[in-house]
């Protein structure tokens, strides 16, 4: 009898005799593996906020996102016109969205309760009157 690489589940060939103990061991391993996945499903959360023009702002989501994608209402995350303007981007734990070329200043970073914005001339993640959209993995 052969076994799978990762979970050592039996892979019978035509000449093997299937034994009840082998079959029960396999189903127990599958049950254990699947039960470990039950609580690990990522949930996609969407939302919007209206920019208020503040230089710093925290958006509370009630959970620590595993990933966050932010963009302006027109779907723009970055724009180049002589300078690179940041309207959003992909933030991961320990990997914030930064304004490259302007001292790699952080524009969007994840927090234990949502995300923090730092906005200025180049980091335009909280412009007054502009609606922003986000997708987050819980």
mmCIF file of N, CA and C in Angstrom:
data_model
loop_
_atom_site.group_PDB
_atom_site.id
_atom_site.type_symbol
_atom_site.label_atom_id
_atom_site.label_comp_id
_atom_site.label_asym_id
_atom_site.label_seq_id
_atom_site.Cartn_x
_atom_site.Cartn_y
_atom_site.Cartn_z
ATOM 1 N N UNK A 1 0.848 -1.173 0.000
ATOM 2 C CA UNK A 1 0.000 0.000 0.000
ATOM 3 C C UNK A 1 0.895 1.238 0.000
ATOM 4 N N UNK A 2 0.472 2.276 -0.730
ATOM 5 C CA UNK A 2 1.164 3.558 -0.772
ATOM 6 C C UNK A 2 0.434 4.547 0.134
ATOM 7 N N UNK A 3 1.137 5.643 0.509
ATOM 8 C CA UNK A 3 0.545 6.661 1.376
ATOM 9 C C UNK A 3 0.772 8.039 0.777
ATOM 10 N N UNK A 4 -0.154 8.956 1.050
ATOM 11 C CA UNK A 4 -0.004 10.323 0.566
ATOM 12 C C UNK A 4 1.148 11.003 1.293
ATOM 13 N N UNK A 5 1.716 12.023 0.645
ATOM 14 C CA UNK A 5 2.918 12.687 1.158
ATOM 15 C C UNK A 5 2.681 13.451 2.455
ATOM 16 N N UNK A 6 1.610 14.206 2.555
ATOM 17 C CA UNK A 6 1.456 15.131 3.677
ATOM 18 C C UNK A 6 0.739 14.546 4.887
ATOM 19 N N UNK A 7 -0.268 13.726 4.679
ATOM 20 C CA UNK A 7 -1.058 13.226 5.803
ATOM 21 C C UNK A 7 -0.965 11.710 5.979
ATOM 22 N N UNK A 8 -0.154 11.098 5.176
ATOM 23 C CA UNK A 8 0.033 9.645 5.248
ATOM 24 C C UNK A 8 -1.303 8.884 5.171
ATOM 25 N N UNK A 9 -2.159 9.332 4.253
ATOM 26 C CA UNK A 9 -3.421 8.642 4.010
ATOM 27 C C UNK A 9 -3.162 7.500 3.041
ATOM 28 N N UNK A 10 -3.834 6.373 3.244
ATOM 29 C CA UNK A 10 -3.570 5.220 2.372
ATOM 30 C C UNK A 10 -4.030 5.463 0.941
ATOM 31 N N UNK A 11 -3.230 4.973 0.017
ATOM 32 C CA UNK A 11 -3.581 4.970 -1.395
ATOM 33 C C UNK A 11 -3.470 3.530 -1.868
ATOM 34 N N UNK A 12 -4.594 2.872 -1.909
ATOM 35 C CA UNK A 12 -4.604 1.469 -2.239
ATOM 36 C C UNK A 12 -4.392 1.243 -3.729
ATOM 37 N N UNK A 13 -3.762 0.131 -4.041
ATOM 38 C CA UNK A 13 -3.650 -0.326 -5.428
ATOM 39 C C UNK A 13 -4.582 -1.515 -5.577
ATOM 40 N N UNK A 14 -4.808 -1.915 -6.782
ATOM 41 C CA UNK A 14 -5.810 -2.946 -7.071
ATOM 42 C C UNK A 14 -5.589 -4.240 -6.303
ATOM 43 N N UNK A 15 -4.366 -4.594 -6.032
ATOM 44 C CA UNK A 15 -4.098 -5.875 -5.366
ATOM 45 C C UNK A 15 -4.151 -5.782 -3.841
ATOM 46 N N UNK A 16 -4.265 -4.569 -3.270
ATOM 47 C CA UNK A 16 -4.323 -4.406 -1.807
ATOM 48 C C UNK A 16 -5.669 -4.859 -1.262
ATOM 49 N N UNK A 17 -5.615 -5.387 -0.074
ATOM 50 C CA UNK A 17 -6.833 -5.738 0.643
ATOM 51 C C UNK A 17 -7.127 -4.567 1.583
ATOM 52 N N UNK A 18 -8.299 -3.971 1.449
ATOM 53 C CA UNK A 18 -8.662 -2.833 2.290
ATOM 54 C C UNK A 18 -9.062 -3.357 3.658
ATOM 55 N N UNK A 19 -8.319 -2.887 4.669
ATOM 56 C CA UNK A 19 -8.566 -3.317 6.044
ATOM 57 C C UNK A 19 -9.366 -2.234 6.770
ATOM 58 N N UNK A 20 -10.284 -2.661 7.619
ATOM 59 C CA UNK A 20 -11.115 -1.728 8.356
ATOM 60 C C UNK A 20 -10.262 -0.769 9.198
ATOM 61 N N UNK A 21 -9.202 -1.250 9.832
ATOM 62 C CA UNK A 21 -8.344 -0.393 10.653
ATOM 63 C C UNK A 21 -7.694 0.700 9.811
ATOM 64 N N UNK A 22 -7.240 0.353 8.597
ATOM 65 C CA UNK A 22 -6.642 1.346 7.708
ATOM 66 C C UNK A 22 -7.669 2.413 7.316
ATOM 67 N N UNK A 23 -8.867 1.961 6.993
ATOM 68 C CA UNK A 23 -9.923 2.872 6.580
ATOM 69 C C UNK A 23 -10.323 3.791 7.744
ATOM 70 N N UNK A 24 -10.479 3.245 8.944
ATOM 71 C CA UNK A 24 -10.851 4.047 10.114
ATOM 72 C C UNK A 24 -9.751 5.043 10.486
ATOM 73 N N UNK A 25 -8.489 4.635 10.361
ATOM 74 C CA UNK A 25 -7.373 5.531 10.636
ATOM 75 C C UNK A 25 -7.392 6.704 9.658
ATOM 76 N N UNK A 26 -7.676 6.411 8.393
ATOM 77 C CA UNK A 26 -7.731 7.457 7.377
ATOM 78 C C UNK A 26 -8.858 8.445 7.677
ATOM 79 N N UNK A 27 -10.040 7.970 7.997
ATOM 80 C CA UNK A 27 -11.156 8.888 8.261
ATOM 81 C C UNK A 27 -10.911 9.711 9.525
ATOM 82 N N UNK A 28 -10.242 9.134 10.519
ATOM 83 C CA UNK A 28 -9.909 9.893 11.733
ATOM 84 C C UNK A 28 -8.933 11.022 11.404
ATOM 85 N N UNK A 29 -7.938 10.763 10.553
ATOM 86 C CA UNK A 29 -6.992 11.803 10.155
ATOM 87 C C UNK A 29 -7.702 12.909 9.376
ATOM 88 N N UNK A 30 -8.603 12.534 8.492
ATOM 89 C CA UNK A 30 -9.363 13.528 7.736
ATOM 90 C C UNK A 30 -10.227 14.373 8.662
ATOM 91 N N UNK A 31 -10.881 13.741 9.614
ATOM 92 C CA UNK A 31 -11.730 14.457 10.552
ATOM 93 C C UNK A 31 -10.915 15.461 11.375
ATOM 94 N N UNK A 32 -9.759 15.040 11.850
ATOM 95 C CA UNK A 32 -8.883 15.927 12.627
ATOM 96 C C UNK A 32 -8.408 17.099 11.780
ATOM 97 N N UNK A 33 -7.979 16.825 10.563
ATOM 98 C CA UNK A 33 -7.500 17.881 9.675
ATOM 99 C C UNK A 33 -8.579 18.880 9.312
ATOM 100 N N UNK A 34 -9.773 18.392 9.013
ATOM 101 C CA UNK A 34 -10.870 19.285 8.651
ATOM 102 C C UNK A 34 -11.357 20.101 9.833
ATOM 103 N N UNK A 35 -11.329 19.528 11.041
ATOM 104 C CA UNK A 35 -11.792 20.282 12.211
ATOM 105 C C UNK A 35 -10.857 21.452 12.493
ATOM 106 N N UNK A 36 -9.581 21.313 12.174
ATOM 107 C CA UNK A 36 -8.629 22.404 12.362
ATOM 108 C C UNK A 36 -8.868 23.561 11.406
ATOM 109 N N UNK A 37 -9.524 23.307 10.286
ATOM 110 C CA UNK A 37 -9.816 24.354 9.310
ATOM 111 C C UNK A 37 -11.076 25.133 9.643
ATOM 112 N N UNK A 38 -11.941 24.570 10.475
ATOM 113 C CA UNK A 38 -13.248 25.163 10.740
ATOM 114 C C UNK A 38 -13.149 26.605 11.224
ATOM 115 N N UNK A 39 -12.217 26.922 12.103
ATOM 116 C CA UNK A 39 -12.112 28.266 12.638
ATOM 117 C C UNK A 39 -11.162 29.164 11.875
ATOM 118 N N UNK A 40 -10.581 28.680 10.782
ATOM 119 C CA UNK A 40 -9.557 29.471 10.099
ATOM 120 C C UNK A 40 -10.035 30.074 8.785
ATOM 121 N N UNK A 41 -11.301 30.056 8.527
ATOM 122 C CA UNK A 41 -11.803 30.628 7.281
ATOM 123 C C UNK A 41 -11.726 32.146 7.333
ATOM 124 N N UNK A 42 -11.166 32.727 6.309
ATOM 125 C CA UNK A 42 -11.077 34.180 6.226
ATOM 126 C C UNK A 42 -12.407 34.730 5.735
ATOM 127 N N UNK A 43 -12.809 35.827 6.315
ATOM 128 C CA UNK A 43 -14.043 36.495 5.915
ATOM 129 C C UNK A 43 -13.679 37.800 5.225
ATOM 130 N N UNK A 44 -14.302 38.076 4.097
ATOM 131 C CA UNK A 44 -14.069 39.311 3.367
ATOM 132 C C UNK A 44 -15.026 40.370 3.892
ATOM 133 N N UNK A 45 -14.476 41.502 4.308
ATOM 134 C CA UNK A 45 -15.261 42.615 4.830
ATOM 135 C C UNK A 45 -15.023 43.808 3.916
ATOM 136 N N UNK A 46 -16.084 44.490 3.518
ATOM 137 C CA UNK A 46 -15.961 45.677 2.681
ATOM 138 C C UNK A 46 -16.501 46.881 3.424
ATOM 139 N N UNK A 47 -16.043 48.049 3.042
ATOM 140 C CA UNK A 47 -16.552 49.255 3.679
ATOM 141 C C UNK A 47 -16.066 50.491 2.970
ATOM 142 N N UNK A 48 -16.550 51.625 3.441
ATOM 143 C CA UNK A 48 -16.152 52.921 2.914
ATOM 144 C C UNK A 48 -15.968 53.894 4.078
ATOM 145 N N UNK A 49 -15.255 54.970 3.821
ATOM 146 C CA UNK A 49 -15.213 56.096 4.748
ATOM 147 C C UNK A 49 -15.063 57.362 3.927
ATOM 148 N N UNK A 50 -15.520 58.432 4.487
ATOM 149 C CA UNK A 50 -15.431 59.743 3.861
ATOM 150 C C UNK A 50 -14.208 60.448 4.420
ATOM 151 N N UNK A 51 -13.307 60.914 3.551
ATOM 152 C CA UNK A 51 -12.136 61.639 4.007
ATOM 153 C C UNK A 51 -12.528 62.906 4.746
ATOM 154 N N UNK A 52 -11.807 63.206 5.835
ATOM 155 C CA UNK A 52 -12.117 64.406 6.609
ATOM 156 C C UNK A 52 -10.983 65.421 6.607
ATOM 157 N N UNK A 53 -9.896 65.128 5.883
ATOM 158 C CA UNK A 53 -8.792 66.064 5.756
ATOM 159 C C UNK A 53 -7.796 66.049 6.901
ATOM 160 N N UNK A 54 -8.038 65.252 7.947
ATOM 161 C CA UNK A 54 -7.103 65.187 9.078
ATOM 162 C C UNK A 54 -5.799 64.537 8.641
ATOM 163 N N UNK A 55 -4.689 64.974 9.240
ATOM 164 C CA UNK A 55 -3.373 64.426 8.907
ATOM 165 C C UNK A 55 -3.214 62.993 9.399
ATOM 166 N N UNK A 56 -3.921 62.636 10.463
ATOM 167 C CA UNK A 56 -3.852 61.285 11.013
ATOM 168 C C UNK A 56 -5.259 60.863 11.430
ATOM 169 N N UNK A 57 -5.565 59.612 11.153
ATOM 170 C CA UNK A 57 -6.908 59.116 11.458
ATOM 171 C C UNK A 57 -6.872 57.613 11.589
ATOM 172 N N UNK A 58 -7.661 57.086 12.519
ATOM 173 C CA UNK A 58 -7.779 55.636 12.682
ATOM 174 C C UNK A 58 -9.197 55.214 12.350
ATOM 175 N N UNK A 59 -9.308 54.185 11.516
ATOM 176 C CA UNK A 59 -10.602 53.613 11.168
ATOM 177 C C UNK A 59 -10.756 52.335 11.980
ATOM 178 N N UNK A 60 -11.746 52.303 12.858
ATOM 179 C CA UNK A 60 -11.985 51.140 13.709
ATOM 180 C C UNK A 60 -12.900 50.160 12.987
ATOM 181 N N UNK A 61 -12.489 48.897 12.941
ATOM 182 C CA UNK A 61 -13.278 47.852 12.299
ATOM 183 C C UNK A 61 -13.752 46.815 13.312
ATOM 184 N N UNK A 62 -13.223 46.870 14.536
ATOM 185 C CA UNK A 62 -13.606 45.900 15.551
ATOM 186 C C UNK A 62 -12.826 44.593 15.480
ATOM 187 N N UNK A 63 -11.805 44.533 14.618
ATOM 188 C CA UNK A 63 -10.942 43.349 14.502
ATOM 189 C C UNK A 63 -9.632 43.765 13.857
ATOM 190 N N UNK A 64 -8.623 42.924 14.017
ATOM 191 C CA UNK A 64 -7.322 43.161 13.384
ATOM 192 C C UNK A 64 -7.331 42.518 12.005
ATOM 193 N N UNK A 65 -7.332 43.304 10.938
ATOM 194 C CA UNK A 65 -7.359 42.712 9.597
ATOM 195 C C UNK A 65 -6.090 41.919 9.292
ATOM 196 N N UNK A 66 -6.257 40.831 8.546
ATOM 197 C CA UNK A 66 -5.109 40.046 8.074
ATOM 198 C C UNK A 66 -4.528 40.666 6.810
ATOM 199 N N UNK A 67 -5.359 41.420 6.103
ATOM 200 C CA UNK A 67 -4.945 42.137 4.898
ATOM 201 C C UNK A 67 -5.989 43.213 4.633
ATOM 202 N N UNK A 68 -5.557 44.302 3.998
ATOM 203 C CA UNK A 68 -6.464 45.402 3.688
ATOM 204 C C UNK A 68 -6.050 46.003 2.355
ATOM 205 N N UNK A 69 -7.018 46.175 1.459
ATOM 206 C CA UNK A 69 -6.771 46.897 0.213
ATOM 207 C C UNK A 69 -7.634 48.146 0.246
ATOM 208 N N UNK A 70 -7.016 49.303 0.035
ATOM 209 C CA UNK A 70 -7.695 50.589 0.096
ATOM 210 C C UNK A 70 -7.510 51.317 -1.223
ATOM 211 N N UNK A 71 -8.577 51.977 -1.693
ATOM 212 C CA UNK A 71 -8.476 52.805 -2.898
ATOM 213 C C UNK A 71 -9.470 53.952 -2.807
ATOM 214 N N UNK A 72 -9.285 54.956 -3.667
ATOM 215 C CA UNK A 72 -10.208 56.087 -3.721
ATOM 216 C C UNK A 72 -11.487 55.660 -4.421
ATOM 217 N N UNK A 73 -12.484 56.539 -4.397
ATOM 218 C CA UNK A 73 -13.788 56.204 -4.976
ATOM 219 C C UNK A 73 -13.706 55.859 -6.459
ATOM 220 N N UNK A 74 -12.688 56.333 -7.143
ATOM 221 C CA UNK A 74 -12.511 56.010 -8.554
ATOM 222 C C UNK A 74 -11.691 54.754 -8.781
ATOM 223 N N UNK A 75 -11.331 54.059 -7.697
ATOM 224 C CA UNK A 75 -10.548 52.834 -7.807
ATOM 225 C C UNK A 75 -9.055 53.063 -7.872
ATOM 226 N N UNK A 76 -8.603 54.298 -7.622
ATOM 227 C CA UNK A 76 -7.183 54.633 -7.713
ATOM 228 C C UNK A 76 -6.483 54.342 -6.395
ATOM 229 N N UNK A 77 -5.350 53.649 -6.467
ATOM 230 C CA UNK A 77 -4.531 53.405 -5.275
ATOM 231 C C UNK A 77 -3.242 54.210 -5.326
ATOM 232 N N UNK A 78 -2.820 54.599 -6.521
ATOM 233 C CA UNK A 78 -1.615 55.401 -6.686
ATOM 234 C C UNK A 78 -1.686 56.153 -7.991
ATOM 235 N N UNK A 79 -0.970 57.262 -8.069
ATOM 236 C CA UNK A 79 -1.027 58.087 -9.262
ATOM 237 C C UNK A 79 0.312 58.789 -9.441
ATOM 238 N N UNK A 80 0.830 58.780 -10.661
ATOM 239 C CA UNK A 80 2.107 59.436 -10.940
ATOM 240 C C UNK A 80 1.872 60.586 -11.917
ATOM 241 N N UNK A 81 2.299 61.772 -11.529
ATOM 242 C CA UNK A 81 2.269 62.942 -12.411
ATOM 243 C C UNK A 81 3.405 63.846 -11.955
ATOM 244 N N UNK A 82 4.621 63.402 -12.211
ATOM 245 C CA UNK A 82 5.782 64.125 -11.715
ATOM 246 C C UNK A 82 6.130 63.689 -10.292
ATOM 247 N N UNK A 83 5.109 63.424 -9.486
ATOM 248 C CA UNK A 83 5.258 62.917 -8.119
ATOM 249 C C UNK A 83 4.356 61.705 -7.972
ATOM 250 N N UNK A 84 4.698 60.867 -7.020
ATOM 251 C CA UNK A 84 3.872 59.680 -6.793
ATOM 252 C C UNK A 84 2.912 59.965 -5.646
ATOM 253 N N UNK A 85 1.630 59.946 -5.941
ATOM 254 C CA UNK A 85 0.600 60.183 -4.933
ATOM 255 C C UNK A 85 -0.011 58.850 -4.516
ATOM 256 N N UNK A 86 -0.173 58.654 -3.224
ATOM 257 C CA UNK A 86 -0.742 57.422 -2.697
ATOM 258 C C UNK A 86 -2.178 57.684 -2.263
ATOM 259 N N UNK A 87 -3.114 56.940 -2.851
ATOM 260 C CA UNK A 87 -4.527 57.007 -2.479
ATOM 261 C C UNK A 87 -4.954 55.728 -1.761
ATOM 262 N N UNK A 88 -4.036 54.799 -1.595
ATOM 263 C CA UNK A 88 -4.340 53.528 -0.946
ATOM 264 C C UNK A 88 -3.304 52.508 -1.355
ATOM 265 N N UNK A 89 -3.695 51.235 -1.317
ATOM 266 C CA UNK A 89 -2.801 50.146 -1.665
ATOM 267 C C UNK A 89 -3.079 48.947 -0.778
ATOM 268 N N UNK A 90 -2.177 47.981 -0.804
ATOM 269 C CA UNK A 90 -2.330 46.747 -0.038
ATOM 270 C C UNK A 90 -1.471 46.828 1.219
ATOM 271 N N UNK A 91 -2.113 46.705 2.379
ATOM 272 C CA UNK A 91 -1.410 46.679 3.664
ATOM 273 C C UNK A 91 -1.561 45.286 4.272
ATOM 274 N N UNK A 92 -0.449 44.766 4.776
ATOM 275 C CA UNK A 92 -0.415 43.470 5.447
ATOM 276 C C UNK A 92 0.207 43.675 6.828
ATOM 277 N N UNK A 93 0.015 42.739 7.758
ATOM 278 C CA UNK A 93 0.649 42.900 9.070
ATOM 279 C C UNK A 93 2.166 43.061 8.921
ATOM 280 N N UNK A 94 2.688 44.147 9.451
ATOM 281 C CA UNK A 94 4.126 44.411 9.356
ATOM 282 C C UNK A 94 4.574 44.978 8.023
ATOM 283 N N UNK A 95 3.651 45.158 7.086
ATOM 284 C CA UNK A 95 3.977 45.683 5.754
ATOM 285 C C UNK A 95 2.957 46.756 5.376
ATOM 286 N N UNK A 96 3.166 47.980 5.855
ATOM 287 C CA UNK A 96 2.215 49.055 5.552
ATOM 288 C C UNK A 96 2.344 49.554 4.121
ATOM 289 N N UNK A 97 1.377 50.345 3.700
ATOM 290 C CA UNK A 97 1.454 51.060 2.434
ATOM 291 C C UNK A 97 2.345 52.274 2.685
ATOM 292 N N UNK A 98 3.370 52.452 1.851
ATOM 293 C CA UNK A 98 4.284 53.585 2.027
ATOM 294 C C UNK A 98 4.296 54.452 0.781
ATOM 295 N N UNK A 99 4.643 55.700 0.988
ATOM 296 C CA UNK A 99 4.778 56.662 -0.098
ATOM 297 C C UNK A 99 6.218 56.611 -0.577
ATOM 298 N N UNK A 100 6.485 55.847 -1.600
ATOM 299 C CA UNK A 100 7.847 55.678 -2.092
ATOM 300 C C UNK A 100 8.339 56.973 -2.733
ATOM 301 N N UNK A 101 9.593 57.297 -2.444
ATOM 302 C CA UNK A 101 10.171 58.504 -2.987
ATOM 303 C C UNK A 101 10.027 59.694 -2.052
ATOM 304 N N UNK A 102 9.115 59.634 -1.121
ATOM 305 C CA UNK A 102 8.946 60.685 -0.123
ATOM 306 C C UNK A 102 9.323 60.106 1.242
ATOM 307 N N UNK A 103 10.567 59.667 1.367
ATOM 308 C CA UNK A 103 11.115 59.097 2.599
ATOM 309 C C UNK A 103 10.407 57.815 3.043
ATOM 310 N N UNK A 104 9.780 57.116 2.111
ATOM 311 C CA UNK A 104 9.061 55.881 2.433
ATOM 312 C C UNK A 104 8.139 56.063 3.636
ATOM 313 N N UNK A 105 7.430 57.171 3.670
ATOM 314 C CA UNK A 105 6.532 57.493 4.773
ATOM 315 C C UNK A 105 5.300 56.594 4.732
ATOM 316 N N UNK A 106 4.901 56.107 5.898
ATOM 317 C CA UNK A 106 3.743 55.215 6.011
ATOM 318 C C UNK A 106 2.465 55.994 5.738
ATOM 319 N N UNK A 107 1.619 55.440 4.868
ATOM 320 C CA UNK A 107 0.324 56.039 4.550
ATOM 321 C C UNK A 107 -0.816 55.256 5.186
ATOM 322 N N UNK A 108 -0.730 53.914 5.147
ATOM 323 C CA UNK A 108 -1.773 53.046 5.699
ATOM 324 C C UNK A 108 -1.098 51.903 6.430
ATOM 325 N N UNK A 109 -1.470 51.697 7.689
ATOM 326 C CA UNK A 109 -0.938 50.558 8.434
ATOM 327 C C UNK A 109 -2.045 49.910 9.239
ATOM 328 N N UNK A 110 -1.947 48.598 9.377
ATOM 329 C CA UNK A 110 -2.945 47.839 10.122
ATOM 330 C C UNK A 110 -2.746 48.027 11.614
ATOM 331 N N UNK A 111 -3.859 47.992 12.351
ATOM 332 C CA UNK A 111 -3.817 48.091 13.811
ATOM 333 C C UNK A 111 -4.568 46.900 14.399
ATOM 334 N N UNK A 112 -4.588 46.811 15.701
ATOM 335 C CA UNK A 112 -5.289 45.717 16.383
ATOM 336 C C UNK A 112 -6.797 45.839 16.237
ATOM 337 N N UNK A 113 -7.276 47.011 15.790
ATOM 338 C CA UNK A 113 -8.719 47.245 15.705
ATOM 339 C C UNK A 113 -9.170 47.736 14.324
ATOM 340 N N UNK A 114 -8.271 47.795 13.350
ATOM 341 C CA UNK A 114 -8.622 48.300 12.030
ATOM 342 C C UNK A 114 -7.395 48.778 11.291
ATOM 343 N N UNK A 115 -7.374 50.084 10.926
ATOM 344 C CA UNK A 115 -6.207 50.623 10.235
ATOM 345 C C UNK A 115 -6.042 52.113 10.516
ATOM 346 N N UNK A 116 -4.786 52.553 10.405
ATOM 347 C CA UNK A 116 -4.433 53.945 10.665
ATOM 348 C C UNK A 116 -3.972 54.601 9.366
ATOM 349 N N UNK A 117 -4.411 55.830 9.162
ATOM 350 C CA UNK A 117 -4.083 56.610 7.973
ATOM 351 C C UNK A 117 -3.179 57.770 8.356
ATOM 352 N N UNK A 118 -2.206 58.071 7.518
ATOM 353 C CA UNK A 118 -1.396 59.272 7.665
ATOM 354 C C UNK A 118 -1.425 59.965 6.307
ATOM 355 N N UNK A 119 -1.994 61.162 6.297
ATOM 356 C CA UNK A 119 -2.258 61.848 5.041
ATOM 357 C C UNK A 119 -1.504 63.166 4.973
ATOM 358 N N UNK A 120 -0.987 63.490 3.789
ATOM 359 C CA UNK A 120 -0.333 64.769 3.540
ATOM 360 C C UNK A 120 -0.395 65.039 2.032
ATOM 361 N N UNK A 121 0.472 65.894 1.540
ATOM 362 C CA UNK A 121 0.457 66.255 0.123
ATOM 363 C C UNK A 121 0.607 65.050 -0.801
ATOM 364 N N UNK A 122 1.445 64.067 -0.399
ATOM 365 C CA UNK A 122 1.717 62.903 -1.239
ATOM 366 C C UNK A 122 0.904 61.680 -0.829
ATOM 367 N N UNK A 123 0.607 61.575 0.436
ATOM 368 C CA UNK A 123 -0.193 60.458 0.958
ATOM 369 C C UNK A 123 -1.638 60.940 1.080
ATOM 370 N N UNK A 124 -2.401 60.715 0.057
ATOM 371 C CA UNK A 124 -3.757 61.267 -0.034
ATOM 372 C C UNK A 124 -4.798 60.206 0.334
ATOM 373 N N UNK A 125 -4.694 59.710 1.540
ATOM 374 C CA UNK A 125 -5.572 58.628 1.988
ATOM 375 C C UNK A 125 -6.710 59.123 2.874
ATOM 376 N N UNK A 126 -6.828 60.462 3.021
ATOM 377 C CA UNK A 126 -7.902 61.019 3.851
ATOM 378 C C UNK A 126 -8.298 62.414 3.368
ATOM 379 N N UNK A 127 -8.350 62.588 2.047
ATOM 380 C CA UNK A 127 -8.713 63.890 1.498
ATOM 381 C C UNK A 127 -10.159 64.226 1.810
ATOM 382 N N UNK A 128 -10.371 65.428 2.265
ATOM 383 C CA UNK A 128 -11.706 65.891 2.634
ATOM 384 C C UNK A 128 -12.668 65.773 1.452
ATOM 385 N N UNK A 129 -13.821 65.168 1.713
ATOM 386 C CA UNK A 129 -14.862 65.039 0.697
ATOM 387 C C UNK A 129 -14.703 63.875 -0.255
ATOM 388 N N UNK A 130 -13.595 63.147 -0.187
ATOM 389 C CA UNK A 130 -13.368 62.006 -1.079
ATOM 390 C C UNK A 130 -13.791 60.721 -0.366
ATOM 391 N N UNK A 131 -14.519 59.874 -1.044
ATOM 392 C CA UNK A 131 -14.935 58.600 -0.478
ATOM 393 C C UNK A 131 -13.899 57.542 -0.813
ATOM 394 N N UNK A 132 -13.531 56.741 0.169
ATOM 395 C CA UNK A 132 -12.561 55.668 0.005
ATOM 396 C C UNK A 132 -13.253 54.328 0.210
ATOM 397 N N UNK A 133 -12.803 53.324 -0.523
ATOM 398 C CA UNK A 133 -13.347 51.966 -0.428
ATOM 399 C C UNK A 133 -12.248 51.036 0.071
ATOM 400 N N UNK A 134 -12.646 50.050 0.869
ATOM 401 C CA UNK A 134 -11.663 49.066 1.325
ATOM 402 C C UNK A 134 -12.238 47.654 1.332
ATOM 403 N N UNK A 135 -11.336 46.709 1.136
ATOM 404 C CA UNK A 135 -11.604 45.281 1.281
ATOM 405 C C UNK A 135 -10.650 44.786 2.359
ATOM 406 N N UNK A 136 -11.154 44.061 3.315
ATOM 407 C CA UNK A 136 -10.307 43.556 4.391
ATOM 408 C C UNK A 136 -10.594 42.076 4.612
ATOM 409 N N UNK A 137 -9.557 41.336 4.993
ATOM 410 C CA UNK A 137 -9.722 39.938 5.392
ATOM 411 C C UNK A 137 -9.722 39.871 6.909
ATOM 412 N N UNK A 138 -10.785 39.311 7.441
ATOM 413 C CA UNK A 138 -10.869 39.122 8.893
ATOM 414 C C UNK A 138 -10.318 37.771 9.236
#
